Structure formats: structure tokens, C-alpha cells
Amino acid sequence: MACWYEGPLAAFDTETTGVDVESDRIVSAALVVQDAPGARPRVTRWLVNPGVPVPAASTEVHGLTEEHLQRNGRWPAPVMYEMAQALAEQAAVGRPLVVMDAPFDLTLLDRELRRHRASSLDRWLDRRPLLVLDPWVLDRHLDRYRKGGRTLSDLCAHYGVAVEGAHDAAADAVAALEVTRAVGRRFASRLERLTPGELHALQAVWHAAQARGPQAWFARAGAEEEVDPAWPLRPELPAAA
């Protein structure tokens, strides 16, 4: 039987108005499904009119202007429904889902579902949870002493993955998927006997351990910033009293 990194994989990515998962919005997203290495991926794209201003700094990253999104984007409520349904379908068939820095994209989707659908990602996945593969977590654990950056572009360069159209949701999803396959092959002796379910559970532990380092640094520096150890989805913040 083929190892998980040689089998069917899906990947999900978003582009957003910013980096705050509690207040920023999704402006575009993509789901990529690949049945086998080298197979032509099936791509589903979404373009969203977020209903809020799109900062110029964000447009510089993904190229999506507020005017373009107002003219061509769809209202968030039906789009968030479609995204959640698409991810639930991946979970239902047991297809692992690659998400680079999963707590960012999945938490953003969860908050959008709460905002526009009075729902949550957990509700969509109550029958069968996602099997998430996060190349950021995998690489940091398996090659923890390597120096240099670990952005998606850095990982593509390190693992020899070609990327076209960076910061396009579909292009980034494809790149993350190929990086994950490359990580699996490079560290096959440590990963090939693990099932996606086992690896999902291990990544939650690895991510929590990875969060302790930056948290200790912030504490020594006297900063109030916190690093959330939750993976792959951050818990909902309690309502303000």
C-alpha cells in the first residue's frame, strides 16, 4: 500500500484582508484535490466580497483590490457554506487536507462561518474530523535545527518545489501540497509507517511544543503577545463581559 504522501491529497488556502483571525476576512480561497503525485489537480476557487475595506498592504500581497472584489466577488454567506461543505467532503472520504499554517486558515474560516452562517467549522466536521497535514509544522519538527526562514516560499526553495503565482490561493495550495509530498519523501524513514490520523495527532503535540519557544522569548522580552498552542483550529475566544 502506498504511503500517504504518495496517495490522494487535498490542499486548502485563503487570501485575506489581514492577519488577525478574529477580525480579518477571507477575500479568496481555493481547494485543490490531487489523486496521485503528478496527476492534474482539480481546483475549486472562491472570490469573496468581504463587505469591509481591503487594506492597501493586503492588496500588495495578493493583488486583489477592494474595487475588484466588490465587482466580482460573491457575498460571504453562501461562499463560506460552500467552503465548509467542500472541506467536510474531504473529511468524509478520509482524504488528508494540506493546510500551510493550519490554525490561520482554518480559524479564519471558522470565524467567517460564525459571522455569516451562525455556524462553526466543528459543526461541519462533527461526524468525521479533518486529517490535516501542515507542512510548516512538519518541517519545523523534522528539520528543527535548520537555519533560515520557513515561509511557503522558503519551503518551496528548500524542497525544490516550483511555485507559480505566489499569493494566489490556488497556486499556494498546490505549492503546499507538493512541499508536503516532498517532506514525506525526504523523511520517509520517520513518516512512512504513520497513518494520516496518527500524524494529525502528533502535529498537535509538535505545534504546542513549537509554540513554547516563542512564548518564552516574549516573556523574557516583557512583551504581552501570546502564541496560541492550539492546532489545527484555535478555540473561540470567550465573549466579552
Tab-separated table of C-alpha atoms in Angstrom:
chain	number	residue	atom	x	y	z
A	1	MET	CA	0.000	0.000	0.000
A	2	ALA	CA	1.331	3.460	-0.941
A	3	CYS	CA	2.382	5.813	1.825
A	4	TRP	CA	0.137	8.788	2.493
A	5	TYR	CA	2.495	11.178	0.712
A	6	GLU	CA	2.220	9.100	-2.473
A	7	GLY	CA	-1.557	8.876	-2.326
A	8	PRO	CA	-4.535	11.215	-2.739
A	9	LEU	CA	-4.196	14.599	-1.051
A	10	ALA	CA	-6.178	17.828	-0.961
A	11	ALA	CA	-4.981	21.315	-0.048
A	12	PHE	CA	-6.754	24.467	1.114
A	13	ASP	CA	-5.539	28.064	1.158
A	14	THR	CA	-7.006	31.528	1.667
A	15	GLU	CA	-6.113	35.131	0.909
A	16	THR	CA	-7.364	37.671	3.397
A	17	THR	CA	-7.740	41.302	4.445
A	18	GLY	CA	-5.063	40.848	7.117
A	19	VAL	CA	-3.502	38.542	9.672
A	20	ASP	CA	-5.941	38.761	12.615
A	21	VAL	CA	-8.055	35.614	12.563
A	22	GLU	CA	-10.645	37.161	14.864
A	23	SER	CA	-11.380	40.269	12.805
A	24	ASP	CA	-9.977	39.912	9.284
A	25	ARG	CA	-11.895	38.403	6.388
A	26	ILE	CA	-11.379	35.933	3.580
A	27	VAL	CA	-11.247	37.508	0.111
A	28	SER	CA	-10.338	34.421	-1.889
A	29	ALA	CA	-9.764	30.725	-1.300
A	30	ALA	CA	-9.024	27.551	-3.182
A	31	LEU	CA	-9.329	23.812	-2.665
A	32	VAL	CA	-7.016	21.597	-4.695
A	33	VAL	CA	-7.519	17.833	-4.951
A	34	GLN	CA	-4.837	15.568	-6.421
A	35	ASP	CA	-5.452	11.834	-6.735
A	36	ALA	CA	-1.785	10.872	-7.092
A	37	PRO	CA	1.634	12.532	-7.444
A	38	GLY	CA	1.934	14.153	-10.849
A	39	ALA	CA	-1.799	13.907	-11.563
A	40	ARG	CA	-3.561	17.013	-12.784
A	41	PRO	CA	-5.174	18.651	-9.746
A	42	ARG	CA	-8.848	19.558	-9.600
A	43	VAL	CA	-9.184	23.145	-8.407
A	44	THR	CA	-12.160	24.921	-6.855
A	45	ARG	CA	-11.791	28.679	-6.409
A	46	TRP	CA	-13.825	31.211	-4.476
A	47	LEU	CA	-13.742	35.010	-4.730
A	48	VAL	CA	-15.408	36.942	-1.908
A	49	ASN	CA	-16.649	40.488	-1.473
A	50	PRO	CA	-15.813	40.732	2.236
A	51	GLY	CA	-18.054	43.735	2.887
A	52	VAL	CA	-15.236	45.568	4.666
A	53	PRO	CA	-12.336	47.720	3.431
A	54	VAL	CA	-9.369	45.879	1.962
A	55	PRO	CA	-6.135	47.473	3.235
A	56	ALA	CA	-3.611	48.524	0.615
A	57	ALA	CA	-0.959	46.420	2.366
A	58	SER	CA	-3.071	43.306	1.840
A	59	THR	CA	-3.718	44.154	-1.798
A	60	GLU	CA	0.044	44.426	-2.281
A	61	VAL	CA	0.355	40.810	-1.128
A	62	HIS	CA	-2.424	39.110	-3.112
A	63	GLY	CA	-3.236	41.698	-5.777
A	64	LEU	CA	-6.980	41.788	-5.050
A	65	THR	CA	-8.294	45.329	-4.810
A	66	GLU	CA	-11.416	46.366	-2.953
A	67	GLU	CA	-12.939	47.556	-6.241
A	68	HIS	CA	-12.265	44.217	-7.951
A	69	LEU	CA	-13.773	42.256	-5.071
A	70	GLN	CA	-16.865	44.469	-4.967
A	71	ARG	CA	-17.363	43.986	-8.694
A	72	ASN	CA	-16.535	40.294	-8.989
A	73	GLY	CA	-16.699	38.761	-5.515
A	74	ARG	CA	-19.694	36.936	-4.079
A	75	TRP	CA	-21.350	37.651	-0.761
A	76	PRO	CA	-19.649	35.780	2.096
A	77	ALA	CA	-22.533	33.719	3.473
A	78	PRO	CA	-23.022	31.290	0.560
A	79	VAL	CA	-19.291	31.108	-0.110
A	80	MET	CA	-18.468	30.125	3.472
A	81	TYR	CA	-21.141	27.433	3.259
A	82	GLU	CA	-19.534	26.060	0.092
A	83	MET	CA	-16.043	26.098	1.604
A	84	ALA	CA	-17.155	24.289	4.744
A	85	GLN	CA	-19.075	21.745	2.671
A	86	ALA	CA	-16.031	21.156	0.464
A	87	LEU	CA	-13.763	20.532	3.462
A	88	ALA	CA	-16.359	18.275	5.061
A	89	GLU	CA	-16.406	16.225	1.857
A	90	GLN	CA	-12.644	15.723	2.107
A	91	ALA	CA	-13.054	14.566	5.696
A	92	ALA	CA	-15.904	12.231	4.759
A	93	VAL	CA	-13.769	10.315	2.258
A	94	GLY	CA	-10.728	10.335	4.542
A	95	ARG	CA	-8.592	12.382	2.167
A	96	PRO	CA	-5.830	14.249	4.080
A	97	LEU	CA	-6.021	18.029	3.775
A	98	VAL	CA	-2.822	20.044	3.462
A	99	VAL	CA	-3.019	23.488	5.059
A	100	MET	CA	0.094	25.611	5.480
A	101	ASP	CA	-0.073	27.155	8.982
A	102	ALA	CA	-3.429	25.479	9.527
A	103	PRO	CA	-4.514	27.477	12.613
A	104	PHE	CA	-4.588	30.623	10.477
A	105	ASP	CA	-6.683	29.471	7.508
A	106	LEU	CA	-8.966	27.080	9.386
A	107	THR	CA	-9.613	29.521	12.220
A	108	LEU	CA	-10.403	32.287	9.738
A	109	LEU	CA	-12.934	30.029	8.035
A	110	ASP	CA	-14.416	29.089	11.399
A	111	ARG	CA	-14.845	32.756	12.355
A	112	GLU	CA	-16.393	33.562	8.985
A	113	LEU	CA	-18.876	30.718	9.469
A	114	ARG	CA	-19.763	32.078	12.885
A	115	ARG	CA	-20.056	35.600	11.486
A	116	HIS	CA	-22.134	34.853	8.396
A	117	ARG	CA	-23.774	31.468	8.995
A	118	ALA	CA	-24.235	31.281	12.788
A	119	SER	CA	-22.310	28.034	12.496
A	120	SER	CA	-18.772	26.759	13.037
A	121	LEU	CA	-16.246	24.537	11.339
A	122	ASP	CA	-16.599	21.960	14.113
A	123	ARG	CA	-20.298	21.602	13.337
A	124	TRP	CA	-19.486	20.729	9.769
A	125	LEU	CA	-16.945	18.161	10.913
A	126	ASP	CA	-18.846	16.610	13.812
A	127	ARG	CA	-19.318	13.275	12.021
A	128	ARG	CA	-15.766	12.920	10.763
A	129	PRO	CA	-12.890	15.297	11.533
A	130	LEU	CA	-10.324	16.535	9.078
A	131	LEU	CA	-6.979	14.799	8.723
A	132	VAL	CA	-4.738	17.858	8.458
A	133	LEU	CA	-1.164	17.888	7.207
A	134	ASP	CA	0.637	21.162	7.921
A	135	PRO	CA	3.973	21.476	6.106
A	136	TRP	CA	5.013	24.313	8.405
A	137	VAL	CA	4.641	22.106	11.494
A	138	LEU	CA	6.124	19.044	9.799
A	139	ASP	CA	9.210	20.863	8.551
A	140	ARG	CA	9.857	22.632	11.861
A	141	HIS	CA	9.698	19.337	13.746
A	142	LEU	CA	11.571	17.107	11.333
A	143	ASP	CA	14.334	19.590	10.492
A	144	ARG	CA	14.220	21.755	13.593
A	145	TYR	CA	17.847	22.886	13.615
A	146	ARG	CA	17.941	24.196	10.048
A	147	LYS	CA	18.582	27.911	9.859
A	148	GLY	CA	16.666	30.302	7.643
A	149	GLY	CA	13.059	31.210	7.029
A	150	ARG	CA	10.162	28.766	6.805
A	151	THR	CA	7.579	30.641	4.791
A	152	LEU	CA	5.913	28.752	1.974
A	153	SER	CA	8.371	30.336	-0.471
A	154	ASP	CA	11.276	29.267	1.745
A	155	LEU	CA	9.979	25.707	1.928
A	156	CYS	CA	9.453	25.567	-1.831
A	157	ALA	CA	13.050	26.656	-2.377
A	158	HIS	CA	14.397	24.211	0.199
A	159	TYR	CA	12.452	21.196	-1.107
A	160	GLY	CA	12.834	22.057	-4.792
A	161	VAL	CA	9.168	22.791	-5.462
A	162	ALA	CA	8.381	25.158	-8.316
A	163	VAL	CA	5.726	27.756	-7.482
A	164	GLU	CA	3.881	29.913	-9.960
A	165	GLY	CA	1.770	32.896	-8.933
A	166	ALA	CA	2.685	33.068	-5.249
A	167	HIS	CA	-0.021	34.548	-3.013
A	168	ASP	CA	-2.737	33.257	-5.304
A	169	ALA	CA	-4.805	30.866	-3.198
A	170	ALA	CA	-4.794	28.052	-5.765
A	171	ALA	CA	-1.080	28.402	-6.523
A	172	ASP	CA	-0.218	28.433	-2.838
A	173	ALA	CA	-2.417	25.402	-2.178
A	174	VAL	CA	-0.681	23.442	-4.948
A	175	ALA	CA	2.732	24.512	-3.650
A	176	ALA	CA	1.882	23.481	-0.079
A	177	LEU	CA	0.648	20.109	-1.318
A	178	GLU	CA	3.856	19.473	-3.277
A	179	VAL	CA	6.013	20.581	-0.326
A	180	THR	CA	4.152	18.129	1.904
A	181	ARG	CA	4.815	15.279	-0.511
A	182	ALA	CA	8.485	16.333	-0.620
A	183	VAL	CA	8.704	16.403	3.183
A	184	GLY	CA	7.208	12.908	3.295
A	185	ARG	CA	9.758	11.562	0.847
A	186	ARG	CA	12.739	13.237	2.500
A	187	PHE	CA	11.799	11.943	5.939
A	188	ALA	CA	10.269	8.680	4.776
A	189	SER	CA	12.055	6.639	7.434
A	190	ARG	CA	10.239	8.629	10.125
A	191	LEU	CA	6.879	9.122	8.420
A	192	GLU	CA	6.048	6.217	6.118
A	193	ARG	CA	4.641	3.989	8.854
A	194	LEU	CA	2.372	6.689	10.257
A	195	THR	CA	-1.219	6.981	9.116
A	196	PRO	CA	-2.636	10.450	8.418
A	197	GLY	CA	-4.683	10.130	11.596
A	198	GLU	CA	-1.639	9.345	13.688
A	199	LEU	CA	0.285	12.164	12.061
A	200	HIS	CA	-2.569	14.596	12.703
A	201	ALA	CA	-2.441	13.789	16.411
A	202	LEU	CA	1.337	14.119	16.524
A	203	GLN	CA	1.278	17.508	14.804
A	204	ALA	CA	-0.968	18.892	17.533
A	205	VAL	CA	1.703	17.899	20.070
A	206	TRP	CA	4.561	19.180	17.931
A	207	HIS	CA	2.859	22.528	17.319
A	208	ALA	CA	2.243	23.028	21.042
A	209	ALA	CA	5.920	22.360	21.721
A	210	GLN	CA	6.929	24.730	18.917
A	211	ALA	CA	4.773	27.462	20.451
A	212	ARG	CA	6.599	27.279	23.764
A	213	GLY	CA	9.836	28.692	22.318
A	214	PRO	CA	8.411	31.988	21.009
A	215	GLN	CA	6.215	32.291	24.098
A	216	ALA	CA	9.258	32.052	26.355
A	217	TRP	CA	11.031	34.666	24.230
A	218	PHE	CA	8.092	37.079	24.503
A	219	ALA	CA	8.020	36.537	28.275
A	220	ARG	CA	11.745	37.312	28.634
A	221	ALA	CA	11.312	40.409	26.486
A	222	GLY	CA	8.439	41.632	28.634
A	223	ALA	CA	6.008	41.522	25.706
A	224	GLU	CA	2.337	40.732	26.223
A	225	GLU	CA	1.944	38.901	22.915
A	226	GLU	CA	0.896	35.266	23.227
A	227	VAL	CA	1.494	32.302	20.936
A	228	ASP	CA	-1.541	30.042	20.752
A	229	PRO	CA	-0.541	26.355	21.055
A	230	ALA	CA	-3.853	25.131	19.596
A	231	TRP	CA	-3.686	23.216	16.307
A	232	PRO	CA	-5.222	22.926	13.723
A	233	LEU	CA	-8.027	25.218	14.916
A	234	ARG	CA	-7.902	27.861	17.613
A	235	PRO	CA	-10.731	27.800	20.158
A	236	GLU	CA	-13.345	30.520	20.045
A	237	LEU	CA	-12.500	33.495	22.236
A	238	PRO	CA	-14.895	33.929	25.189
A	239	ALA	CA	-17.394	36.728	24.724
A	240	ALA	CA	-16.501	39.988	26.408
A	241	ALA	CA	-18.252	40.500	29.719
